[in-house]
mmCIF file of C-alpha atoms in Angstrom:
data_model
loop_
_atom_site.group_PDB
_atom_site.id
_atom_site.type_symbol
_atom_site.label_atom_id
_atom_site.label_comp_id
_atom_site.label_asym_id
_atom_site.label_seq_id
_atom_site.Cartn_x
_atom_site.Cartn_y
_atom_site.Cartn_z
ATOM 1 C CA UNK A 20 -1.113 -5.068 -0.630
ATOM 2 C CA UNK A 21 -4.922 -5.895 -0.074
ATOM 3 C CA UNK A 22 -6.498 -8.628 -0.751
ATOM 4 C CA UNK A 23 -10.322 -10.222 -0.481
ATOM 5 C CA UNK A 24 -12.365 -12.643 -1.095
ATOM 6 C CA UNK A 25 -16.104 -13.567 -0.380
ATOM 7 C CA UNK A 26 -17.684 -16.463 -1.796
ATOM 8 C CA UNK A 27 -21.826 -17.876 -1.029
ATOM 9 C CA UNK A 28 -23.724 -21.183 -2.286
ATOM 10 C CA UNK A 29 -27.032 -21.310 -2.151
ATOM 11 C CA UNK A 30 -28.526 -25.145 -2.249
ATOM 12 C CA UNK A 31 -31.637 -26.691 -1.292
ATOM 13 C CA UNK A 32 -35.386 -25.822 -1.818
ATOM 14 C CA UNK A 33 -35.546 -22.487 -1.017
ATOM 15 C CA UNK A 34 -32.510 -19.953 0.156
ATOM 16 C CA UNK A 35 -30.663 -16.735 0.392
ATOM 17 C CA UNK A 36 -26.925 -16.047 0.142
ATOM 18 C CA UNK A 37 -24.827 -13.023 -0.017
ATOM 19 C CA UNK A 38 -20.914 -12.424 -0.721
ATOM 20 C CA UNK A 39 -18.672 -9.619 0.652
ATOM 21 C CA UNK A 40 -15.680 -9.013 -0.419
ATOM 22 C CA UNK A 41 -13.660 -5.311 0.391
ATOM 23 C CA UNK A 42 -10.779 -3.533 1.538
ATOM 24 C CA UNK A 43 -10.839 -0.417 3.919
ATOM 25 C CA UNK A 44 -7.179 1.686 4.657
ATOM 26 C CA UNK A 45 -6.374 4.750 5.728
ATOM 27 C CA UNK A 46 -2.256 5.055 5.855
ATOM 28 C CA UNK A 47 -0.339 7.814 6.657
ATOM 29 C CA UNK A 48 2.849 7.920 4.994
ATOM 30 C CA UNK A 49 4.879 10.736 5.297
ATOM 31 C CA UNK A 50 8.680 11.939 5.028
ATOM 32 C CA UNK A 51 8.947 15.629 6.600
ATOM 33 C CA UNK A 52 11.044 17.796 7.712
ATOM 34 C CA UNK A 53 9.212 18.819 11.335
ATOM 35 C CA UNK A 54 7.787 21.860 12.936
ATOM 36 C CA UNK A 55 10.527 24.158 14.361
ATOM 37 C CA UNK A 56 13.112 21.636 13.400
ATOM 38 C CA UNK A 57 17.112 23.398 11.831
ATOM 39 C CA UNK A 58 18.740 20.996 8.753
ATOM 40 C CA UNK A 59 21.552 22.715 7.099
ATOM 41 C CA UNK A 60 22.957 20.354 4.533
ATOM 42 C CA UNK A 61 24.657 20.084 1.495
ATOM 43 C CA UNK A 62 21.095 18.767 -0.520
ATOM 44 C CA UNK A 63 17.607 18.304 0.842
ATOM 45 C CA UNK A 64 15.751 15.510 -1.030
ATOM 46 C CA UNK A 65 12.277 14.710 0.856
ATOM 47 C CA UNK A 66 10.775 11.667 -0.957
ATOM 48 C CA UNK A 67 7.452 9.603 0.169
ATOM 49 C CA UNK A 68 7.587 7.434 -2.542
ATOM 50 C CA UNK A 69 6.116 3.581 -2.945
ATOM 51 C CA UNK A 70 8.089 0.442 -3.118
ATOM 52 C CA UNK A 71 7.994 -0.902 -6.542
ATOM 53 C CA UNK A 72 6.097 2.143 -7.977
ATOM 54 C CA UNK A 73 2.993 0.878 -6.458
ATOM 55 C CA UNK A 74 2.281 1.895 -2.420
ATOM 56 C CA UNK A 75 -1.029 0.667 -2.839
ATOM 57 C CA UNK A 76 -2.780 -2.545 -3.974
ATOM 58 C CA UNK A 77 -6.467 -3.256 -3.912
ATOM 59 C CA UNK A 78 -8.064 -6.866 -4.781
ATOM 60 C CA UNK A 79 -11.580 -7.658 -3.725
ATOM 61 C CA UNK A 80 -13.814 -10.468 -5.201
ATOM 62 C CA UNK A 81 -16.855 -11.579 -4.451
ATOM 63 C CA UNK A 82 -19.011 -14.727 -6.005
ATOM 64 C CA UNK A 83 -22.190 -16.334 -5.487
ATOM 65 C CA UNK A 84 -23.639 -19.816 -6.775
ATOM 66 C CA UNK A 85 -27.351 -21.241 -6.792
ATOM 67 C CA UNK A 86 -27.915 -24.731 -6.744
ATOM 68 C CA UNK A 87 -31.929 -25.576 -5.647
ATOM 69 C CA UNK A 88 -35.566 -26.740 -6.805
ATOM 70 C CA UNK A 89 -37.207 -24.067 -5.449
ATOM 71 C CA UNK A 90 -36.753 -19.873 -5.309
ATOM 72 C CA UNK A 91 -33.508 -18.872 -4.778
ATOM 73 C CA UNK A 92 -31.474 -15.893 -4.800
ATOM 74 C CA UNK A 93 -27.869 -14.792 -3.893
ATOM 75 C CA UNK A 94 -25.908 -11.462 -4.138
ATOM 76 C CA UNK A 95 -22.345 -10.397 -4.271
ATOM 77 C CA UNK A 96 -20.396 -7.009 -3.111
ATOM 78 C CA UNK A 97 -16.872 -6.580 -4.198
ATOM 79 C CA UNK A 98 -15.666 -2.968 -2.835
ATOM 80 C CA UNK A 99 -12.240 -0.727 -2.223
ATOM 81 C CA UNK A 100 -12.345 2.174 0.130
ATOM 82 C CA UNK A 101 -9.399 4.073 0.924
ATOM 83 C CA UNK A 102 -8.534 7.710 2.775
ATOM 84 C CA UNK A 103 -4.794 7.785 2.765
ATOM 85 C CA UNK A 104 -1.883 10.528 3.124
ATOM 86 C CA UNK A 105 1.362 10.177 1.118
ATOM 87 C CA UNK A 106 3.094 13.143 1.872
ATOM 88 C CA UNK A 107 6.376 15.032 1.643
ATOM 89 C CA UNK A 108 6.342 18.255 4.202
ATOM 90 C CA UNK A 109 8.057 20.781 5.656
ATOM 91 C CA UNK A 110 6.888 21.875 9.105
ATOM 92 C CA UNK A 111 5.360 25.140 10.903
ATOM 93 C CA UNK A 112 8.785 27.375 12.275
ATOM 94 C CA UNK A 113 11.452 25.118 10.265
ATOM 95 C CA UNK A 114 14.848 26.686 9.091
ATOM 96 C CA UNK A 115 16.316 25.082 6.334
ATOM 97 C CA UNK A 116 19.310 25.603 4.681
ATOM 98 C CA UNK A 117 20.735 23.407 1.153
ATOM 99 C CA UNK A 118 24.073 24.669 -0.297
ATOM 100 C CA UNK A 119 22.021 23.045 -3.441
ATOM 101 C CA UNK A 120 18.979 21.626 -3.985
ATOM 102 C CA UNK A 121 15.632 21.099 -2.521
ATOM 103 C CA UNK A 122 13.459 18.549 -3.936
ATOM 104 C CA UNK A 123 10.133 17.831 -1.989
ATOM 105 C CA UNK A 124 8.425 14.667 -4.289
ATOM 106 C CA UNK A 125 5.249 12.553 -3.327
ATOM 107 C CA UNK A 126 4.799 9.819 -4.874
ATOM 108 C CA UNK A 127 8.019 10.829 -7.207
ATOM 109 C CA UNK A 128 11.312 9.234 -7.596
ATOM 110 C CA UNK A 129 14.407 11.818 -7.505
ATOM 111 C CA UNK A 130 15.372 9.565 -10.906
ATOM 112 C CA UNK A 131 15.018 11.681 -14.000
ATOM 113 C CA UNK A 132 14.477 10.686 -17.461
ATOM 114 C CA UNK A 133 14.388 12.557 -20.849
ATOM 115 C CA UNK A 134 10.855 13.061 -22.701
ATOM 116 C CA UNK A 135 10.572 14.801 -25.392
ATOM 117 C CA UNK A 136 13.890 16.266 -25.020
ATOM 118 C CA UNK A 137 13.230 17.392 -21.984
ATOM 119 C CA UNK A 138 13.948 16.013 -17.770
ATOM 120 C CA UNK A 139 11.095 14.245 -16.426
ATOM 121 C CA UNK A 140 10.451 12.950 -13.231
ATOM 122 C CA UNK A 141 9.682 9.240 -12.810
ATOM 123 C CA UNK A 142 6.608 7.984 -11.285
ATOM 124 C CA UNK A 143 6.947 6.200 -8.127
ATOM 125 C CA UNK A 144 3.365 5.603 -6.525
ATOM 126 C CA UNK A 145 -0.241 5.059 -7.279
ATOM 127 C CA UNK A 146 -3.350 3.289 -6.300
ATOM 128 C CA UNK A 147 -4.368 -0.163 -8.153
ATOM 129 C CA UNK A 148 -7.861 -1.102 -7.662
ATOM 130 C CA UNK A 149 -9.756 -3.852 -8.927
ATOM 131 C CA UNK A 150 -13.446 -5.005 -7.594
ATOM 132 C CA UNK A 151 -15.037 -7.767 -9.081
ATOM 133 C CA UNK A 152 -18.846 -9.491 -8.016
ATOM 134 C CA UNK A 153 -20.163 -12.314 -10.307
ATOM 135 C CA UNK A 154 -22.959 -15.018 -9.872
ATOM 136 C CA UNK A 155 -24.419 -17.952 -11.003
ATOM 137 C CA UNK A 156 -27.275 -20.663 -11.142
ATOM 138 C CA UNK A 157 -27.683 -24.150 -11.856
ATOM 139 C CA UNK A 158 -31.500 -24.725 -11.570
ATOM 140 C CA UNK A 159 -34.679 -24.291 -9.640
ATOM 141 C CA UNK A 160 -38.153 -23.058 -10.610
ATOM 142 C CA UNK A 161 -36.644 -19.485 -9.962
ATOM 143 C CA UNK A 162 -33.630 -17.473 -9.713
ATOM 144 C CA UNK A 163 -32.774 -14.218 -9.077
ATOM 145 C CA UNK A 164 -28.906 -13.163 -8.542
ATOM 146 C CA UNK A 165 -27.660 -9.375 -7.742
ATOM 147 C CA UNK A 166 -23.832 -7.746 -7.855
ATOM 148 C CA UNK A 167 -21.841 -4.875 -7.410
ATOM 149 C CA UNK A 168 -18.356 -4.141 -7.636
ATOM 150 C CA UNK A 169 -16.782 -0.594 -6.641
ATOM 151 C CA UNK A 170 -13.817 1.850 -5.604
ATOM 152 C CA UNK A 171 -14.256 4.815 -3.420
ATOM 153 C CA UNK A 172 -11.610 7.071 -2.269
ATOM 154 C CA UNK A 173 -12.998 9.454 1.090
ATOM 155 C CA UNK A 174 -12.976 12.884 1.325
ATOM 156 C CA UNK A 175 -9.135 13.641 3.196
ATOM 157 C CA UNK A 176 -7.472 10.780 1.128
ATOM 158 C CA UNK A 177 -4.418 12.973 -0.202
ATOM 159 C CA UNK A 178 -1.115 13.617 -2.145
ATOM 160 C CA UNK A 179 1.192 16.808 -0.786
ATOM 161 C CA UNK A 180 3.963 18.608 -1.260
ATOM 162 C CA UNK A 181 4.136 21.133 1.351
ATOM 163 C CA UNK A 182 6.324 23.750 2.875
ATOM 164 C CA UNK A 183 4.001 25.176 5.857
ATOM 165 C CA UNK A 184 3.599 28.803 7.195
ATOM 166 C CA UNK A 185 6.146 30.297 8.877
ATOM 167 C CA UNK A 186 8.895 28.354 7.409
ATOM 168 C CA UNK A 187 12.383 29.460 6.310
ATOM 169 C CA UNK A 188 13.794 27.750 2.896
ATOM 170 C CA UNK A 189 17.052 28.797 1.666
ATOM 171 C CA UNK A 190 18.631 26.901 -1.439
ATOM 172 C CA UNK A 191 21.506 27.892 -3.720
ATOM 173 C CA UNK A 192 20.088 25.709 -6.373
ATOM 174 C CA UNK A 193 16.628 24.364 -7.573
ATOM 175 C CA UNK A 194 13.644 24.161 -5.399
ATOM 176 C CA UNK A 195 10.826 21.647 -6.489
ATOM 177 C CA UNK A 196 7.623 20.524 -4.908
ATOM 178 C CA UNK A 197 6.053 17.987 -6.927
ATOM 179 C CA UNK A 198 2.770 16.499 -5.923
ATOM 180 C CA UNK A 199 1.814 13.457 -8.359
ATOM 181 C CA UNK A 200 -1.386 11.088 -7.890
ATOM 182 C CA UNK A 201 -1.808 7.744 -10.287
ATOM 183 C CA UNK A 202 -5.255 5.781 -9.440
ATOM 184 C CA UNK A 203 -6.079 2.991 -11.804
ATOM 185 C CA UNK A 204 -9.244 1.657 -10.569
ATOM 186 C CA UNK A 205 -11.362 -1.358 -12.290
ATOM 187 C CA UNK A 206 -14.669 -2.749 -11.367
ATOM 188 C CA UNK A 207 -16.571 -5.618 -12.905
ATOM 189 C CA UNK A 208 -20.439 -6.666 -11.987
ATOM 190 C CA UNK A 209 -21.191 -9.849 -12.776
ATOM 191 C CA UNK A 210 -18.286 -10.546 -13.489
ATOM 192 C CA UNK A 211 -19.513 -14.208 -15.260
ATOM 193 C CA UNK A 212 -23.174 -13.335 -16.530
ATOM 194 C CA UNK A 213 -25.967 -14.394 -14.390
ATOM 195 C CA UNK A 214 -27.473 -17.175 -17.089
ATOM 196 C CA UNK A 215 -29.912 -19.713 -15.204
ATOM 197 C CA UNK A 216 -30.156 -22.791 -17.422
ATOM 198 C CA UNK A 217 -33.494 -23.452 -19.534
ATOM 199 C CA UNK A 218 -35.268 -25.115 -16.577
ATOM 200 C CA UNK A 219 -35.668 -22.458 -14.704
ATOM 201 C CA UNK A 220 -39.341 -20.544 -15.068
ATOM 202 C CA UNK A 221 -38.168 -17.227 -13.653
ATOM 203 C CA UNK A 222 -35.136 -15.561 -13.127
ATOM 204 C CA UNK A 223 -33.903 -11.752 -12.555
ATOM 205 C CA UNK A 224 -30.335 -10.341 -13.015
ATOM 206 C CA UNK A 225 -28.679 -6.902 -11.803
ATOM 207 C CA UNK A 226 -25.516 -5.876 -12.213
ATOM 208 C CA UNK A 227 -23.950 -2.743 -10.927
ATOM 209 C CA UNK A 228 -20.255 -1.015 -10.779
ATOM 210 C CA UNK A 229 -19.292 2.518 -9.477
ATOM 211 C CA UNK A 230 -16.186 4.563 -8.883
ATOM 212 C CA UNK A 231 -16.214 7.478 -6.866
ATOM 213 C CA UNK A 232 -13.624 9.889 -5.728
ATOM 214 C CA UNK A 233 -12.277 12.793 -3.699
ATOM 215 C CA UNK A 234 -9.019 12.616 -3.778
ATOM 216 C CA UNK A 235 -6.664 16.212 -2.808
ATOM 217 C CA UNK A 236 -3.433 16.363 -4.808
ATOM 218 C CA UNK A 237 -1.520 19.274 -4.042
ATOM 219 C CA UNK A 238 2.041 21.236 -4.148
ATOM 220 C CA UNK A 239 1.625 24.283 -1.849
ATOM 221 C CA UNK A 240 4.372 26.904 -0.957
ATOM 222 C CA UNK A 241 3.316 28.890 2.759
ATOM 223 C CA UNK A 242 6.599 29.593 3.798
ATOM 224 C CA UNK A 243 9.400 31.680 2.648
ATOM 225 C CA UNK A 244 11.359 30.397 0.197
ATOM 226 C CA UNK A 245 14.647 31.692 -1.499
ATOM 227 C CA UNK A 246 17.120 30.337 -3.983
ATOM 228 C CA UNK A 247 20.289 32.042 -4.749
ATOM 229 C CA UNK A 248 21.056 30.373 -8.400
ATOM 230 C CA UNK A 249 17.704 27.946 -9.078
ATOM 231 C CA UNK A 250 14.297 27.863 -10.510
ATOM 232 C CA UNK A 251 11.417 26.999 -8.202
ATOM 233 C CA UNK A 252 8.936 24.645 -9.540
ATOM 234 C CA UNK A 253 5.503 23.597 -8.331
ATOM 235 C CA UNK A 254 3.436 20.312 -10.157
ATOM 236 C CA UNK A 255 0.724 18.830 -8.392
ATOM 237 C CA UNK A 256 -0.029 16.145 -11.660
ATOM 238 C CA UNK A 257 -3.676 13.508 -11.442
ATOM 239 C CA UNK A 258 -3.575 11.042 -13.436
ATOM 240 C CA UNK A 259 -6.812 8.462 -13.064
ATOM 241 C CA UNK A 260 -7.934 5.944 -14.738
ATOM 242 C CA UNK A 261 -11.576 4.195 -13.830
ATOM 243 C CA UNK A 262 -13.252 1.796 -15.671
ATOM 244 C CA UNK A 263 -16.411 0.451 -14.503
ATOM 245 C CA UNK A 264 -18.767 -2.176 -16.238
ATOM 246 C CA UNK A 265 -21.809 -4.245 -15.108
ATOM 247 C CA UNK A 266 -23.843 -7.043 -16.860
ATOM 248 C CA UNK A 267 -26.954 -8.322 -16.451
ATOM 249 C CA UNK A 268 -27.994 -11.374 -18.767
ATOM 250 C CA UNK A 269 -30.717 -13.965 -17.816
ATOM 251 C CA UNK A 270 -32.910 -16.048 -19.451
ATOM 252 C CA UNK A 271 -35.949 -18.034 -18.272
ATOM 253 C CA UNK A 272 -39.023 -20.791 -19.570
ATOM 254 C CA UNK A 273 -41.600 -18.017 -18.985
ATOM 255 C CA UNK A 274 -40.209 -14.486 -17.646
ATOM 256 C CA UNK A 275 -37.327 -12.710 -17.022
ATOM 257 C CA UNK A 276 -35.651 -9.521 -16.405
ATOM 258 C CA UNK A 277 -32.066 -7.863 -16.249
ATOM 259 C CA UNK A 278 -30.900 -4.089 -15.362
ATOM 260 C CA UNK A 279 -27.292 -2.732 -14.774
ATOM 261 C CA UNK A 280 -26.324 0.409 -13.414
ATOM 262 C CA UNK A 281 -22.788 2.198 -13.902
ATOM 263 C CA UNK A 282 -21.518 5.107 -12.531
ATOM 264 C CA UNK A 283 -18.426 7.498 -11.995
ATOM 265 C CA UNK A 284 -18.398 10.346 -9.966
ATOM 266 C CA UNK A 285 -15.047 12.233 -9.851
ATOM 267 C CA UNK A 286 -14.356 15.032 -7.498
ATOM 268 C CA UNK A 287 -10.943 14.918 -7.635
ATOM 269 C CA UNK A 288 -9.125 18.482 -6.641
ATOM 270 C CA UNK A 289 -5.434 19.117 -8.095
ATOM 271 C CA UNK A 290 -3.730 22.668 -6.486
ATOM 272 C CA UNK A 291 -0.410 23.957 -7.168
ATOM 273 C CA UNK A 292 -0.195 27.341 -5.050
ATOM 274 C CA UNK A 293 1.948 30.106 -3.286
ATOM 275 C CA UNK A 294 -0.050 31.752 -0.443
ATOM 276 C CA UNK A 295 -0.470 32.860 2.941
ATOM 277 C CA UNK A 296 2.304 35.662 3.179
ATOM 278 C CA UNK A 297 4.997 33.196 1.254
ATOM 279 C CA UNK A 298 7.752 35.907 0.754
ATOM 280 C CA UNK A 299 9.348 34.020 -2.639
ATOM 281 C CA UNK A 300 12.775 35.285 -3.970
ATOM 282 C CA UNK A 301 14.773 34.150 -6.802
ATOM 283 C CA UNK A 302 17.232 35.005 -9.935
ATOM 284 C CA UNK A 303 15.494 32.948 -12.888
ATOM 285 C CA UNK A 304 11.723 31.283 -12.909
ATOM 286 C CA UNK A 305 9.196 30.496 -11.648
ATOM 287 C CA UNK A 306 6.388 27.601 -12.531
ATOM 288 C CA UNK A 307 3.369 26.737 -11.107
ATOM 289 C CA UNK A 308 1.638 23.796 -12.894
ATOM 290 C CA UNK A 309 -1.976 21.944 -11.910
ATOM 291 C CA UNK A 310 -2.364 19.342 -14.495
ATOM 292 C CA UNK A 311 -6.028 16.601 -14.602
ATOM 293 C CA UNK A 312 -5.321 13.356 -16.911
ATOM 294 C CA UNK A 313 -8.470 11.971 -16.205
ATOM 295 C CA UNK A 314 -9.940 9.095 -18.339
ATOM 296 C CA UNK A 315 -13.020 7.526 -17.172
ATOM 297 C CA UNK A 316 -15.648 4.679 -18.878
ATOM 298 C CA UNK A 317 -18.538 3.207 -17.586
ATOM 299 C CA UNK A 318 -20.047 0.375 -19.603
ATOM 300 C CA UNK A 319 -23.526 -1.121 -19.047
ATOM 301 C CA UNK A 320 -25.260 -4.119 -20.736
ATOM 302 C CA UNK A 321 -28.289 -5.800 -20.215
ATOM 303 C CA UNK A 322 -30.149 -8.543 -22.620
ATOM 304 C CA UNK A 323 -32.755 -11.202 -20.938
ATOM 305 C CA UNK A 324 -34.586 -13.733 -22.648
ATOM 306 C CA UNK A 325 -37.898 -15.796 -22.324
ATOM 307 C CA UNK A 326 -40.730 -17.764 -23.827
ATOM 308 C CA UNK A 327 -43.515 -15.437 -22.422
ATOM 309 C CA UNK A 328 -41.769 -12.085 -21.452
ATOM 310 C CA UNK A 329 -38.385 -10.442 -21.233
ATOM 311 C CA UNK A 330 -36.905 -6.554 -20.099
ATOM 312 C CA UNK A 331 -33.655 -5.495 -19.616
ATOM 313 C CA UNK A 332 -32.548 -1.701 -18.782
ATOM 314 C CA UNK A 333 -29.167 -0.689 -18.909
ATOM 315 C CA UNK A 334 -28.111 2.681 -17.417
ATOM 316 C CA UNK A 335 -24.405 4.411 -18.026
ATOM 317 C CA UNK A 336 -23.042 7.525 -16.264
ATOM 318 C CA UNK A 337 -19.559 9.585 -15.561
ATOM 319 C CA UNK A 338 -20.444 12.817 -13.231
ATOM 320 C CA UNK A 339 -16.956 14.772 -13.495
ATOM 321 C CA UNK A 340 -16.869 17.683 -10.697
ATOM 322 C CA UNK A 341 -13.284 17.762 -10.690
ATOM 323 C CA UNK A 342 -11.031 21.392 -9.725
ATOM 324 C CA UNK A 343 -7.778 22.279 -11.352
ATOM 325 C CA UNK A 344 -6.234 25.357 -9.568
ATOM 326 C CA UNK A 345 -2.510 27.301 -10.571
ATOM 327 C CA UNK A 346 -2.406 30.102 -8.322
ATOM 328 C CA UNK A 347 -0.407 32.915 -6.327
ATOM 329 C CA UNK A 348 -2.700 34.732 -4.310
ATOM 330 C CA UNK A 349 -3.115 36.522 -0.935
ATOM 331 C CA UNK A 350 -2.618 39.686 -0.027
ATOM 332 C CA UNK A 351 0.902 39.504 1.864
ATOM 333 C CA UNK A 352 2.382 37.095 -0.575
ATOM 334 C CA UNK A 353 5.277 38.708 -2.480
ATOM 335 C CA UNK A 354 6.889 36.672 -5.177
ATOM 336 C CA UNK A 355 9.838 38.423 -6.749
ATOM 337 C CA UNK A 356 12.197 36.961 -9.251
ATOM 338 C CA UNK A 357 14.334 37.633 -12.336
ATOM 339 C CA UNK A 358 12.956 35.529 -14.783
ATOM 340 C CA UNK A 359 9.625 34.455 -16.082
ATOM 341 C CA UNK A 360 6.553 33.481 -14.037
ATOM 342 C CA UNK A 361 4.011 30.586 -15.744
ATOM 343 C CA UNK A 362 0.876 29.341 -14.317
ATOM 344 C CA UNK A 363 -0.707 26.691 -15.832
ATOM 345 C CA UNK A 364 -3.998 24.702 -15.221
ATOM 346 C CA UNK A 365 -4.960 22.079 -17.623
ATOM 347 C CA UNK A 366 -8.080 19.810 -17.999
#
């Protein structure tokens, strides 16, 4: 659970102020079965899953205020940066043995509910971001004020499922590795409008807010992998959520002028796949699913106002670069079963 804040005044005749607020993690949280490690058991369930549904919070805020005669200006930054690992594994050289089930789930409860008439896994983790920069001005001759609120996930931040080369899975039941990544994230520029009061002769607003992302979720099968009476199941399942929107108002006696920029950028990759020489054997299915539930909005606005001259520009973006891969694939890798094989990628 994150939390910051940043605030900046500017008073007097003249002055500059800027606030920061932001949150940086990178957490590795894992639940594995390691390399070369024997588990013979009755049921395997291998869970990284967050407390409450929600393994990670994000709050950053920034303000700035402007109280002077003269020429002022003040800026805020409200951003969340994250490159974290939530991951359920089984190591390089394992043997492992379940007289039932295996269930490998990040960010998944081993609680099942019915949808649709049909067993659904409940979601149990997910990123919650929210960035918000505002300013504001009391008076002076002029006033300029500047804020930008954002969410970036790094290249390496990641949600797995994984059973590594050169492991050995036997399970008389089910075998499911379910990969499943939920990021709401929700930035605000200017959060309260940048509106100098009528006294002021010029003023200048911008407002800017900006998600962008590279976040991995995968369910990967290396190893070999039987089941004597089961279905084996891959999901690796996005679901994100951005919303982004900056405003820039201002008015003035005798000019002004107000822009906002907003931008997404999604490179999000979602894999479910069997590879690398995994020797797969079973008596009924087999399902490979890569599902993207993407929904992303950026909202710009810009107005400004004066007795002489006014411009405002407002500019609105989402750049979507995303990869959805269902695969089996390698030359060595021999998947043999009974029943029915489905692939599915969906956008």
């Amino acid at each position: 659970d994150f939390d910051s804040d940043g605030n900046a005044n500017v008073s007097g005749e003249e002055g500059l102020g800027l606030a920061v607020g932001g949150n940086y993690s990178e957490i590795h949280h894992v639940a594995e079965i390691g390399m070369n490690a024997t588990v013979d058991a009755t049921s395997i369930s291998i869970l990284a899953a967050g407390e409450d549904s929600q393994p990670y919070d994000y709050q950053a805020n920034a303000s700035g205020g402007i109280r002077g005669v003269g020429v002022t200006g003040v800026g805020s930054v409200a951003v969340n940066a994250m490159k974290n690992t939530t991951a359920a594994r089984i190591g390089e050289g394992a043997d492992v043995t379940s007289a039932s089930y295996l269930e490998m789930f990040a960010n998944v409860s081993d609680v099942e509910v019915m949808e649709n008439g049909e067993l659904a896994t409940v979601d149990a983790g997910g990123v919650s971001s929210v960035a918000n920069a505002g300013n504001a001005a009391v008076f002076g001759l002029g006033a300029a004020g500047a804020s930008a609120a954002g969410a970036v996930t790094l290249d390496g931040d990641l949600v797995q499922a994984a059973i590594a080369p050169g492991a050995t899975v036997v399970a008389s039941g089910d075998v499911e590795l379910i990969a499943e990544g939920n990021q709401v994230f929700t930035n605000v520029g200017n959060r309260e409008p940048f509106v100098p009061p009528a006294g002021v002769s010029f003023s200048g607003s911008v407002g800017a807010a900006f998600t962008r992302t590279e976040t991995a979720i995968d369910a990967r099968m290396q190893g070999d992998v039987t089941t004597v009476a089961g279905n084996i199941r891959l999901l690796a399942d996005g679901t994100s959520t951005r919303e982004s929107e900056a405003i820039a108002l201002t008015a003035a006696n005798e000019a002004a002028a107000g822009g906002s920029v907003v931008t997404n950028i999604s490179r999000n990759t979602i894999s479910a796949v069997i590879e690398s020489g995994s020797q797969v054997l079973g008596p009924f299915d087999i399902k490979l699913e890569a599902i993207d539930r993407s929904t992303i909005d950026a909202d710009a606005k810009g107005a400004a106002a004066a007795n002489l001259a006014g411009a405002a520009v407002s500019y609105a973006s989402n750049i979507v670069a995303n990869t959805t891969i269902a695969t089996i694939g390698g030359p060595e890798t021999d998947v043999s079963v009974d029943g029915d094989v489905t692939i599915t990628a969906v956008n």
